[in-house]
mmCIF file of C-alpha atoms in Angstrom:
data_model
loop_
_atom_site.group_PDB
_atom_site.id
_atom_site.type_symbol
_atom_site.label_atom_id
_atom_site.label_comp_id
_atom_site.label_asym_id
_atom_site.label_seq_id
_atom_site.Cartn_x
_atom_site.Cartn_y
_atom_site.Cartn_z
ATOM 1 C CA UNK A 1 41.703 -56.365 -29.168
ATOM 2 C CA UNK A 2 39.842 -59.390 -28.629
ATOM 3 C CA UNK A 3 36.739 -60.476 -30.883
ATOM 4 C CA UNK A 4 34.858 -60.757 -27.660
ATOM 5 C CA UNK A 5 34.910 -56.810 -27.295
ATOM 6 C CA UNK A 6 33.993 -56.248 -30.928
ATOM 7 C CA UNK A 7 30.137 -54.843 -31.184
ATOM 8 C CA UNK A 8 28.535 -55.676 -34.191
ATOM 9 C CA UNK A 9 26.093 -52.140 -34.790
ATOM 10 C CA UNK A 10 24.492 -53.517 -37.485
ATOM 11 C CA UNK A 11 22.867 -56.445 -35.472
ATOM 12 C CA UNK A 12 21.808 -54.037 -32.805
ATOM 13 C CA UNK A 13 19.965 -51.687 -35.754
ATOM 14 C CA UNK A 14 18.020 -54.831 -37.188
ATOM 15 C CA UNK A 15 16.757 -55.867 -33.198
ATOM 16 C CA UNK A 16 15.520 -52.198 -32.654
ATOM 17 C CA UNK A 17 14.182 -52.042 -36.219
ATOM 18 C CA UNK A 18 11.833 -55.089 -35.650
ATOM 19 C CA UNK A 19 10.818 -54.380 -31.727
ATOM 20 C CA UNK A 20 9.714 -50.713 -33.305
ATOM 21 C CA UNK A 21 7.384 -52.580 -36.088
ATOM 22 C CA UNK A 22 6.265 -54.555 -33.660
ATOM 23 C CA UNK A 23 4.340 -51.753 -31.130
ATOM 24 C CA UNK A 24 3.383 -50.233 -34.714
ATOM 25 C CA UNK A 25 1.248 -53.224 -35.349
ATOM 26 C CA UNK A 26 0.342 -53.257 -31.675
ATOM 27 C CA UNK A 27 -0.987 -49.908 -31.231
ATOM 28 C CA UNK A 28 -2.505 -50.905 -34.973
ATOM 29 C CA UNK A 29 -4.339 -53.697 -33.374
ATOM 30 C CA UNK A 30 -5.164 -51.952 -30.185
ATOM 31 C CA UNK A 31 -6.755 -49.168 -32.326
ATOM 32 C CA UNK A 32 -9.155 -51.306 -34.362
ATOM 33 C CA UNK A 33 -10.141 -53.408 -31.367
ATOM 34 C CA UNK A 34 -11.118 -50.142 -29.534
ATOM 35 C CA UNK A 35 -12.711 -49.125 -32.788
ATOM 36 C CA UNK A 36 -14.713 -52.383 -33.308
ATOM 37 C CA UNK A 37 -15.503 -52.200 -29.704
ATOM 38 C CA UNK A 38 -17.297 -48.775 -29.670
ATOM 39 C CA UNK A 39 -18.824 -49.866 -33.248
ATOM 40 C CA UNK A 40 -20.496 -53.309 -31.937
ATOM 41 C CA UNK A 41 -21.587 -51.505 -28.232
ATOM 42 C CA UNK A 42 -23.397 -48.984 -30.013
ATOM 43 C CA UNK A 43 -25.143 -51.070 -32.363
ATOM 44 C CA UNK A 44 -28.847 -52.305 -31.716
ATOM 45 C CA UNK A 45 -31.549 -54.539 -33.223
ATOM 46 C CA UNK A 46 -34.987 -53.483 -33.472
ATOM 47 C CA UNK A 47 -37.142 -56.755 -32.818
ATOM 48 C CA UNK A 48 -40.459 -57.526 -34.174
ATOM 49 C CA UNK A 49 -42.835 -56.355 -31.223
ATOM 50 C CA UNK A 50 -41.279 -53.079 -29.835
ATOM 51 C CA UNK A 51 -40.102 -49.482 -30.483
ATOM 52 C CA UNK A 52 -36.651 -48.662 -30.028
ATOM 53 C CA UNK A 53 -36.601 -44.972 -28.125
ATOM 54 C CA UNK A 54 -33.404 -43.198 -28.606
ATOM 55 C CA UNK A 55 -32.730 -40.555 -26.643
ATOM 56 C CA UNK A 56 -30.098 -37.442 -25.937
ATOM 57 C CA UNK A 57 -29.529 -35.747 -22.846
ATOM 58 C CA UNK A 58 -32.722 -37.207 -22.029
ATOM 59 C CA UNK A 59 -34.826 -35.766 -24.745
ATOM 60 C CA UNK A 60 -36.433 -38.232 -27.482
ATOM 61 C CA UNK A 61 -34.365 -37.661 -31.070
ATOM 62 C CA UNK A 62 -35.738 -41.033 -32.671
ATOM 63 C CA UNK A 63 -37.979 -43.197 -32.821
ATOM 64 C CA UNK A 64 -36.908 -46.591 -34.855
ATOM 65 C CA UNK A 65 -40.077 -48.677 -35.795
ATOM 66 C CA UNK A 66 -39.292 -51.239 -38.247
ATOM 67 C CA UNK A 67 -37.686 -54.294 -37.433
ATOM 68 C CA UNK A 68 -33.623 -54.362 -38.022
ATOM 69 C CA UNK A 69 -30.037 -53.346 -37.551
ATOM 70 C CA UNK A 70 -29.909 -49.967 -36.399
ATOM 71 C CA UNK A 71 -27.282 -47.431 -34.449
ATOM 72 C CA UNK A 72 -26.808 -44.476 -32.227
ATOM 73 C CA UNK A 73 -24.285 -41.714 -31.180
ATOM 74 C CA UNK A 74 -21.650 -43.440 -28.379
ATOM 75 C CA UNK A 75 -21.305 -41.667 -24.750
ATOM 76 C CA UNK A 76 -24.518 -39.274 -25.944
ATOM 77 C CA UNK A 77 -27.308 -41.223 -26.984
ATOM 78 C CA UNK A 78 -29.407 -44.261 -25.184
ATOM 79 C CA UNK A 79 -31.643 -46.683 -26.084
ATOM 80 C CA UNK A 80 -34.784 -48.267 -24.581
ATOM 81 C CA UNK A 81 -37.473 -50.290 -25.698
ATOM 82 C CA UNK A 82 -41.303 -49.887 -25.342
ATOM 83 C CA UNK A 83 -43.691 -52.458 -26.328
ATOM 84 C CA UNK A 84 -45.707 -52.631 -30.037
ATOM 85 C CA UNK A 85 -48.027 -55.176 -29.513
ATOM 86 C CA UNK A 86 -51.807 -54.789 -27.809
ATOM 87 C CA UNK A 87 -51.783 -55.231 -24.161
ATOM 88 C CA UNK A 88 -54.330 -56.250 -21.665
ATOM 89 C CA UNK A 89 -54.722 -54.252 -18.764
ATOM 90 C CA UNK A 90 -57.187 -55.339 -15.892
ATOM 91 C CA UNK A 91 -58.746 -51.957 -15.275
ATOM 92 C CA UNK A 92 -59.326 -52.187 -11.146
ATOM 93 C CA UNK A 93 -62.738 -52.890 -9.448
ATOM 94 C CA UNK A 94 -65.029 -49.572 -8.922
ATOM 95 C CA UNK A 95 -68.209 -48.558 -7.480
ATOM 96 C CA UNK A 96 -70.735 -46.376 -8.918
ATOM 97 C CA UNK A 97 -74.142 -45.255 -8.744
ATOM 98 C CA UNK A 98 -77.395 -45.915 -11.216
ATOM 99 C CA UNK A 99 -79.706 -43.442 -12.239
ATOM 100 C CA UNK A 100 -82.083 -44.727 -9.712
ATOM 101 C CA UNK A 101 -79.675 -43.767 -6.745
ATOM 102 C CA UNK A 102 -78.579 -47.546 -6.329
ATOM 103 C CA UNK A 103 -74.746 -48.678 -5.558
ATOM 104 C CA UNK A 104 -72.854 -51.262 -8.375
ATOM 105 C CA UNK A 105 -69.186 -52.660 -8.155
ATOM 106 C CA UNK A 106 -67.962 -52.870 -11.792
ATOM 107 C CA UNK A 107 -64.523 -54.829 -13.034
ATOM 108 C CA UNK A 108 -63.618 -53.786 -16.852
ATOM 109 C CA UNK A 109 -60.351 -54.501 -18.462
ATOM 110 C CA UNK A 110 -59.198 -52.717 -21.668
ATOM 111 C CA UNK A 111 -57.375 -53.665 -24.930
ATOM 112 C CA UNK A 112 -54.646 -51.094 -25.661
ATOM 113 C CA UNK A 113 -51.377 -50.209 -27.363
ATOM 114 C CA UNK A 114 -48.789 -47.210 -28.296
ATOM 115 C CA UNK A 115 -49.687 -45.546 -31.540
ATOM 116 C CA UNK A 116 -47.476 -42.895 -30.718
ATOM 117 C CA UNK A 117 -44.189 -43.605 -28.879
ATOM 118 C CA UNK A 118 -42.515 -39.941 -28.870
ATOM 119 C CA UNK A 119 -46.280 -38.677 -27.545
ATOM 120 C CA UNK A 120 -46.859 -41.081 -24.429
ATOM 121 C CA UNK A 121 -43.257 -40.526 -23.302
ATOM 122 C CA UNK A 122 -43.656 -36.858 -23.316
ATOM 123 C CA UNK A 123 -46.685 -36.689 -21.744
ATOM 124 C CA UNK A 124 -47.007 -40.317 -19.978
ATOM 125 C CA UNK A 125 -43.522 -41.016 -19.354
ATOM 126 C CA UNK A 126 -43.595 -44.323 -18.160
ATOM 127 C CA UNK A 127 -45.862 -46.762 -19.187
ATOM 128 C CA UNK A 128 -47.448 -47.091 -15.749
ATOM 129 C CA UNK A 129 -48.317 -43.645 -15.642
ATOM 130 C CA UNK A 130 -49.947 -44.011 -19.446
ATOM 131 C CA UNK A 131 -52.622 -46.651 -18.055
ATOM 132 C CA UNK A 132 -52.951 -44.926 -14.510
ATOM 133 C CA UNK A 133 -54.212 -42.322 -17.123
ATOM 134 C CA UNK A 134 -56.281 -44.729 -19.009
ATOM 135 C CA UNK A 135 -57.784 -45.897 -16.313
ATOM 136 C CA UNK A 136 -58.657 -42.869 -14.763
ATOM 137 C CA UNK A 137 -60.564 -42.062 -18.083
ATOM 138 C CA UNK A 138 -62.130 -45.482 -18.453
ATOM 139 C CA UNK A 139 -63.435 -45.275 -15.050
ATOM 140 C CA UNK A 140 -65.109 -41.778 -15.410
ATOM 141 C CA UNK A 141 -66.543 -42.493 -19.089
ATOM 142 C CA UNK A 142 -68.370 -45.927 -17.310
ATOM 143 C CA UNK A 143 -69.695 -43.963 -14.425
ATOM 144 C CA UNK A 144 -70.923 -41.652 -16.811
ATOM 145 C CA UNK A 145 -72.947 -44.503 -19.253
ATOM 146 C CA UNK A 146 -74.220 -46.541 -16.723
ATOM 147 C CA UNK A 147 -75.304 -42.995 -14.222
ATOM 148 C CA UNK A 148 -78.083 -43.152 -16.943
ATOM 149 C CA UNK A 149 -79.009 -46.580 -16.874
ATOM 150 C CA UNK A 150 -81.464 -48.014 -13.857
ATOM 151 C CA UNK A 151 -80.169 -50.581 -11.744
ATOM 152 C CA UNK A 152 -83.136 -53.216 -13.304
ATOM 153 C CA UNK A 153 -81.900 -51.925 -16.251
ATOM 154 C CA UNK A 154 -78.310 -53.176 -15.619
ATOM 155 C CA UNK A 155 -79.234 -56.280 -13.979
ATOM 156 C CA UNK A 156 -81.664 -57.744 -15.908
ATOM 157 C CA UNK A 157 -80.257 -58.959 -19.845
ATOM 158 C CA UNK A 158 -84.041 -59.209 -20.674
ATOM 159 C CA UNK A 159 -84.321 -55.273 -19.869
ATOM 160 C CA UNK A 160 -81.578 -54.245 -20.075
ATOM 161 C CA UNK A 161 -80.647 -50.708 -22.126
ATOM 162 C CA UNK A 162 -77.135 -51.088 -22.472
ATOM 163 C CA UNK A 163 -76.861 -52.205 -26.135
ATOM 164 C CA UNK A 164 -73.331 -51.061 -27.858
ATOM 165 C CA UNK A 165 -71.907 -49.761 -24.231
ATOM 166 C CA UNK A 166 -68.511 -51.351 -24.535
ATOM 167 C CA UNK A 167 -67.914 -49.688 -28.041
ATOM 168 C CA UNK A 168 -69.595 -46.198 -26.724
ATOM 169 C CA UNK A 169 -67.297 -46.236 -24.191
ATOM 170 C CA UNK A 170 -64.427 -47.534 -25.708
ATOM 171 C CA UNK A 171 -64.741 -44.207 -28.551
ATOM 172 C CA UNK A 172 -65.342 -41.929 -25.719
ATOM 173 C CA UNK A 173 -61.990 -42.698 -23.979
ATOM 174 C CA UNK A 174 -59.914 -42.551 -27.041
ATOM 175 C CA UNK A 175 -61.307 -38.999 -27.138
ATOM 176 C CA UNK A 176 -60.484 -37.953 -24.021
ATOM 177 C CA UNK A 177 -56.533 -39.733 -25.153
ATOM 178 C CA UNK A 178 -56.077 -38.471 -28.411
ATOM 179 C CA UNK A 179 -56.999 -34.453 -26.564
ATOM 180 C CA UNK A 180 -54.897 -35.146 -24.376
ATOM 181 C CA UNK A 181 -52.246 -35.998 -26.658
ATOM 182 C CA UNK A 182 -50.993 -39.457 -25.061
ATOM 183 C CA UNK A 183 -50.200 -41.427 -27.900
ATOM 184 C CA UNK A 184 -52.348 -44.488 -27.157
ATOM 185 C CA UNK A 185 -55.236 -46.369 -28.334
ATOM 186 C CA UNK A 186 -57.839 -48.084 -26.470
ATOM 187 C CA UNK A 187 -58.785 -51.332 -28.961
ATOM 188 C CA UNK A 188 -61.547 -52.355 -26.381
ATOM 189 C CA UNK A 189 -62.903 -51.639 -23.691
ATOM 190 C CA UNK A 190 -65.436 -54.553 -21.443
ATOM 191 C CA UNK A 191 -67.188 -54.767 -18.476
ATOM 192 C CA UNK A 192 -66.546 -57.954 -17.429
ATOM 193 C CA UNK A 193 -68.521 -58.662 -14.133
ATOM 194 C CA UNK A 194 -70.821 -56.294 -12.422
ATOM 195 C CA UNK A 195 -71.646 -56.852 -8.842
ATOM 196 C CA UNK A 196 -73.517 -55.613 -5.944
ATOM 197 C CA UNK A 197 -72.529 -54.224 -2.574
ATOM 198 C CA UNK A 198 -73.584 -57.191 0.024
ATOM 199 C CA UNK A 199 -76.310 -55.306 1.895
ATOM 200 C CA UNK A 200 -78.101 -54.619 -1.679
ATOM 201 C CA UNK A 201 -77.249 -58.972 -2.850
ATOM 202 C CA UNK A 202 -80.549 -60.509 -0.927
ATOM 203 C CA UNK A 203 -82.565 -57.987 -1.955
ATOM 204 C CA UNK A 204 -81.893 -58.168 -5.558
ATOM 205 C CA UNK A 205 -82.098 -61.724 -5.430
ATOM 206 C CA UNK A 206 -85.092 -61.689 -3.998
ATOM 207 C CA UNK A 207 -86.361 -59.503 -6.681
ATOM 208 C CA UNK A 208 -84.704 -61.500 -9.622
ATOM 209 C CA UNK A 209 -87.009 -64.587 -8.764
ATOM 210 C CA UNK A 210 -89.721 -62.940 -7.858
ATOM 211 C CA UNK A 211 -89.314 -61.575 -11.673
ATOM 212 C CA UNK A 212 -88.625 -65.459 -13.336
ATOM 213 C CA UNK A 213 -91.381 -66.994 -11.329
ATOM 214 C CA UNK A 214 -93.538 -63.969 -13.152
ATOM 215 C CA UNK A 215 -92.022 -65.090 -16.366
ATOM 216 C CA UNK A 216 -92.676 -68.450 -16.296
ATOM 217 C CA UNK A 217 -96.157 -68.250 -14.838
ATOM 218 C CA UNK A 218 -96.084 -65.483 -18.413
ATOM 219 C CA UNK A 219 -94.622 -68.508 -20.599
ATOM 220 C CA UNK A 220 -97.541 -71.321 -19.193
ATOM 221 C CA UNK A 221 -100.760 -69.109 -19.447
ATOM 222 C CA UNK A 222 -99.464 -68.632 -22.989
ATOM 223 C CA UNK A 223 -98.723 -72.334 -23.617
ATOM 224 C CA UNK A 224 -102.074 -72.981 -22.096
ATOM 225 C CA UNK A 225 -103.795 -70.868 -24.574
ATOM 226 C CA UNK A 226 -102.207 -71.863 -27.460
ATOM 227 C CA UNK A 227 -103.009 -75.410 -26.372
ATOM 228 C CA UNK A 228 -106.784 -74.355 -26.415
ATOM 229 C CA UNK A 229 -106.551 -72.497 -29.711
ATOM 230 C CA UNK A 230 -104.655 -75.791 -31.071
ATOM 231 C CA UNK A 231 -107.707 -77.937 -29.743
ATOM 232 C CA UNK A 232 -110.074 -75.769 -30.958
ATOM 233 C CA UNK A 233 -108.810 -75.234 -34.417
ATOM 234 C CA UNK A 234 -108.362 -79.172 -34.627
ATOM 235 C CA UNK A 235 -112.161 -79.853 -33.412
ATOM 236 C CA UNK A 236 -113.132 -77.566 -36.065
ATOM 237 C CA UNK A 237 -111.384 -79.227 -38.799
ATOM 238 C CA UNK A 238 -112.193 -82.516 -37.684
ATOM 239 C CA UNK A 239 -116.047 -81.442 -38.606
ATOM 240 C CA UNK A 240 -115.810 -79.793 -41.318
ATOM 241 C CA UNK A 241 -114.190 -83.400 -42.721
ATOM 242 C CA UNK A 242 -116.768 -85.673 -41.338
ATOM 243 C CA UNK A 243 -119.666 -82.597 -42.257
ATOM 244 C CA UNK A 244 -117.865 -83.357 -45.932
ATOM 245 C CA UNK A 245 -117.564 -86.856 -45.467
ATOM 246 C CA UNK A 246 -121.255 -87.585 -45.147
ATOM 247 C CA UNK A 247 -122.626 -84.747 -47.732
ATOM 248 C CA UNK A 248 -120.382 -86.842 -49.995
ATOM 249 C CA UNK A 249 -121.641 -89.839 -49.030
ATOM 250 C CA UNK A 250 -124.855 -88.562 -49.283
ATOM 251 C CA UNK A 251 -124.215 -87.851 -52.776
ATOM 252 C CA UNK A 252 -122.719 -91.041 -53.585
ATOM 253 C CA UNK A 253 -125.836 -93.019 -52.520
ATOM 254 C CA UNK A 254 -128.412 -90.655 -54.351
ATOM 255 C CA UNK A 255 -126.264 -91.394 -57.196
ATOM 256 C CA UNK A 256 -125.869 -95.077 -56.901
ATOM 257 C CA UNK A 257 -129.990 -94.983 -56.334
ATOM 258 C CA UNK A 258 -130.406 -93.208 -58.805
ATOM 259 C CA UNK A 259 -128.271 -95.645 -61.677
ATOM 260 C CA UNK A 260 -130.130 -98.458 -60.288
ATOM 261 C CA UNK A 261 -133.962 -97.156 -60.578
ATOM 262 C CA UNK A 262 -132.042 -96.617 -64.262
ATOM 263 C CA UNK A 263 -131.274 -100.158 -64.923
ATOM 264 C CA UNK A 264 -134.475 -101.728 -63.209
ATOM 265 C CA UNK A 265 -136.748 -99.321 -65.295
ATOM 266 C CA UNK A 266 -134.777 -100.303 -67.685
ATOM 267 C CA UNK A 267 -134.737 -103.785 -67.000
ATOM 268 C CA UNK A 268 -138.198 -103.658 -66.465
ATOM 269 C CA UNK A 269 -139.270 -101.814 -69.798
ATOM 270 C CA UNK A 270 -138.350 -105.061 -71.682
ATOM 271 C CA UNK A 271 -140.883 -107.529 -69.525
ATOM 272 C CA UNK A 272 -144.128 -106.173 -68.031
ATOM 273 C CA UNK A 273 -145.330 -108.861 -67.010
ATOM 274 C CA UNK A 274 -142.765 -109.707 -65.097
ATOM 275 C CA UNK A 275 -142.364 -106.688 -64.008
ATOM 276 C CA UNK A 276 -145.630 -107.247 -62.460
ATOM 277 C CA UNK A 277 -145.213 -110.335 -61.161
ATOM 278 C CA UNK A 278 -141.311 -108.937 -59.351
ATOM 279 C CA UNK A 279 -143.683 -106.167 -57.772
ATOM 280 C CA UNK A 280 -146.723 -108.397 -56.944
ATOM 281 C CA UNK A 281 -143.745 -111.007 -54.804
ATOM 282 C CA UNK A 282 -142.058 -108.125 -53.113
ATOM 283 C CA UNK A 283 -145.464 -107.307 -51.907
ATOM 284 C CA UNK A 284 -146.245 -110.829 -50.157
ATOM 285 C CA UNK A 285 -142.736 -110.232 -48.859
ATOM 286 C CA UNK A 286 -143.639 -107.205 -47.309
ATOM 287 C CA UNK A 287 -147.104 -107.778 -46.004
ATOM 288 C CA UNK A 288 -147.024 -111.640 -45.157
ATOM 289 C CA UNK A 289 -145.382 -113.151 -42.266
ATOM 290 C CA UNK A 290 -146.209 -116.537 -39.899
ATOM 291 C CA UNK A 291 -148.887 -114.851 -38.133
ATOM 292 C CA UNK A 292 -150.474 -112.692 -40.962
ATOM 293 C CA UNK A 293 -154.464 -113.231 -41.617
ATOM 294 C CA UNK A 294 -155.620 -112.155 -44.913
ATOM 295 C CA UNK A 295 -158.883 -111.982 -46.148
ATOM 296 C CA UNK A 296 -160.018 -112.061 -49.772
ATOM 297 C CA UNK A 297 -162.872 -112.509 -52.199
ATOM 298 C CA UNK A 298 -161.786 -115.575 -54.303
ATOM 299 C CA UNK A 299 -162.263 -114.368 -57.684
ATOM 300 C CA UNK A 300 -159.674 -111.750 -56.460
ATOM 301 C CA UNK A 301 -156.193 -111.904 -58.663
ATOM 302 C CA UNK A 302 -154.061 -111.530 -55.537
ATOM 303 C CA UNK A 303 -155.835 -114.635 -53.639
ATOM 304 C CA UNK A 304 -156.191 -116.715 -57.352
ATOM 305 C CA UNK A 305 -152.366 -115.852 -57.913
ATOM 306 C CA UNK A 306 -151.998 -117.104 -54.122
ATOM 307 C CA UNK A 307 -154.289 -120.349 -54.746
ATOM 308 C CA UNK A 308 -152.400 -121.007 -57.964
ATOM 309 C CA UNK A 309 -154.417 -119.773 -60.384
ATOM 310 C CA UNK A 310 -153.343 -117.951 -63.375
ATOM 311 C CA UNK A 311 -156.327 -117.512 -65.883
#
């Protein structure tokens, strides 16, 4: 027998010993990749900013909330986001009437956000149907406030009574929410621009001028009269200072008269004589001039004092 013929077993039994450790490690391999697979695919992050809504057979089971890694059942849960953060919705234009039977257009918007996922979804569903609802309720509770208000009233910031309307509205609708169990909040609510239908515009207009042509007609009779109570008050004072003035002055020269008949009577006192003879010249000052004619005895002392006599 040839060695060509000759089988070696043992070689055979090493080759089939190796190809079976092989698909071991392959079905191994295969198994962990299938198990990393379903691990990764139903793994989910929870971002800063949104809920994570998990769900089974289409019922709500969880409700994640905090920002992280989180996880859910393969083949029988889902997983969808809804939004944590306030939102602005632009509430859309309405018309209404005033207490006083007249037509406005109003345009709010609102401030909101989900307090309570699991609530809104089984009651809202969707998050269009959550503001529909919100709307619905801002639009009755501002019918409502301003139904009581005049139209002047509305108009007209001078007048008007609306004081704290956005927050009075704003509490009333997350009333009529929170009853009905929707699981948001309104943070604001604000009437942004209020308008009038175009057949009521010229009239109001009209009206509005007539009304700030009253004012300021108001503001210059008032500047007027304070201008003549200014005036007045300012005439006033101005006499009582020069009334002061002279009394004081008045005062001053008495006194000042008065301090120098002191020192001449003093002065005086010390010289009669000449005394006399200072009154005697202020007399010829007085009573003689270019065409004064005096006549006089001549044993007189005034016409001997004049001739030059003084025995």
């Amino acid at each position: 027998m040839s060695d060509q013929n000759i089988i070696n077993f043992k070689d055979k039994a090493g080759n089939s010993i190796n190809w079976r450790n092989y698909i071991k490690i392959g079905i191994l391999l295969l198994l962990l990749a299938i198990v990393l697979i379903f691990t990764f695919t139903n793994l989910f992050i929870v971002k800063e900013g949104e809920y994570k809504v998990i769900r089974q057979f289409g019922e709500v089971v969880r409700i994640e909330r905090e920002p992280g890694l989180s996880y859910k059942i393969p083949f029988i849960q889902s997983v969808t986001s809804l939004p944590k953060y306030q939102m602005t919705y632009d509430v859309s234009e309405a018309e209404i009437n005033t207490r006083d039977k007249k037509r406005m257009i109003i345009d709010n918007y609102a401030i909101w956000r989900i307090e309570d996922p699991k609530k809104m979804i089984s009651n809202a569903r969707t998050l269009i149907n959550a503001e529909s609802k919100m709307e619905e309720f801002i639009y009755s509770v501002v019918r409502g406030e301003l139904g009581q208000l005049n139209y002047d009233e509305i108009i007209n910031d001078e007048k008007s009574s609306r004081g704290s309307l956005n927050d009075r509205v704003t509490e009333r609708v997350n009333e009529l929410l929170a009853t009905d169990g929707y699981g948001i909040v309104v943070t604001d609510v604000r009437i942004k621009r209020t308008d009038l239908p175009e057949e009521n515009e010229n009239s109001v207009f009209v009206r509005m001028i007539s009304e700030r042509e009253s004012k300021a007609q108001e503001y210059l009779s008032m500047g007027d009269a304070e201008k003549n109570r200014i005036t007045a008050e300012t005439d006033r004072e101005v006499k009582e200072i020069l009334a002061t003035a002279s009394a004081d002055a008045e005062s001053i020269r008495a006194e000042g008269e008065g301090e120098a008949a002191k020192v001449y009577n003093l002065s005086f006192s010390k010289d009669p004589e000449f005394y006399t003879l200072f009154r005697t010249l202020n007399s010829y000052k007085q009573t003689i001039n270019g065409e004064t004619v005096i006549v006089l005895p001549s044993d007189s002392p005034y016409a001997r004092m004049l001739m030059g006599y003084t025995e």
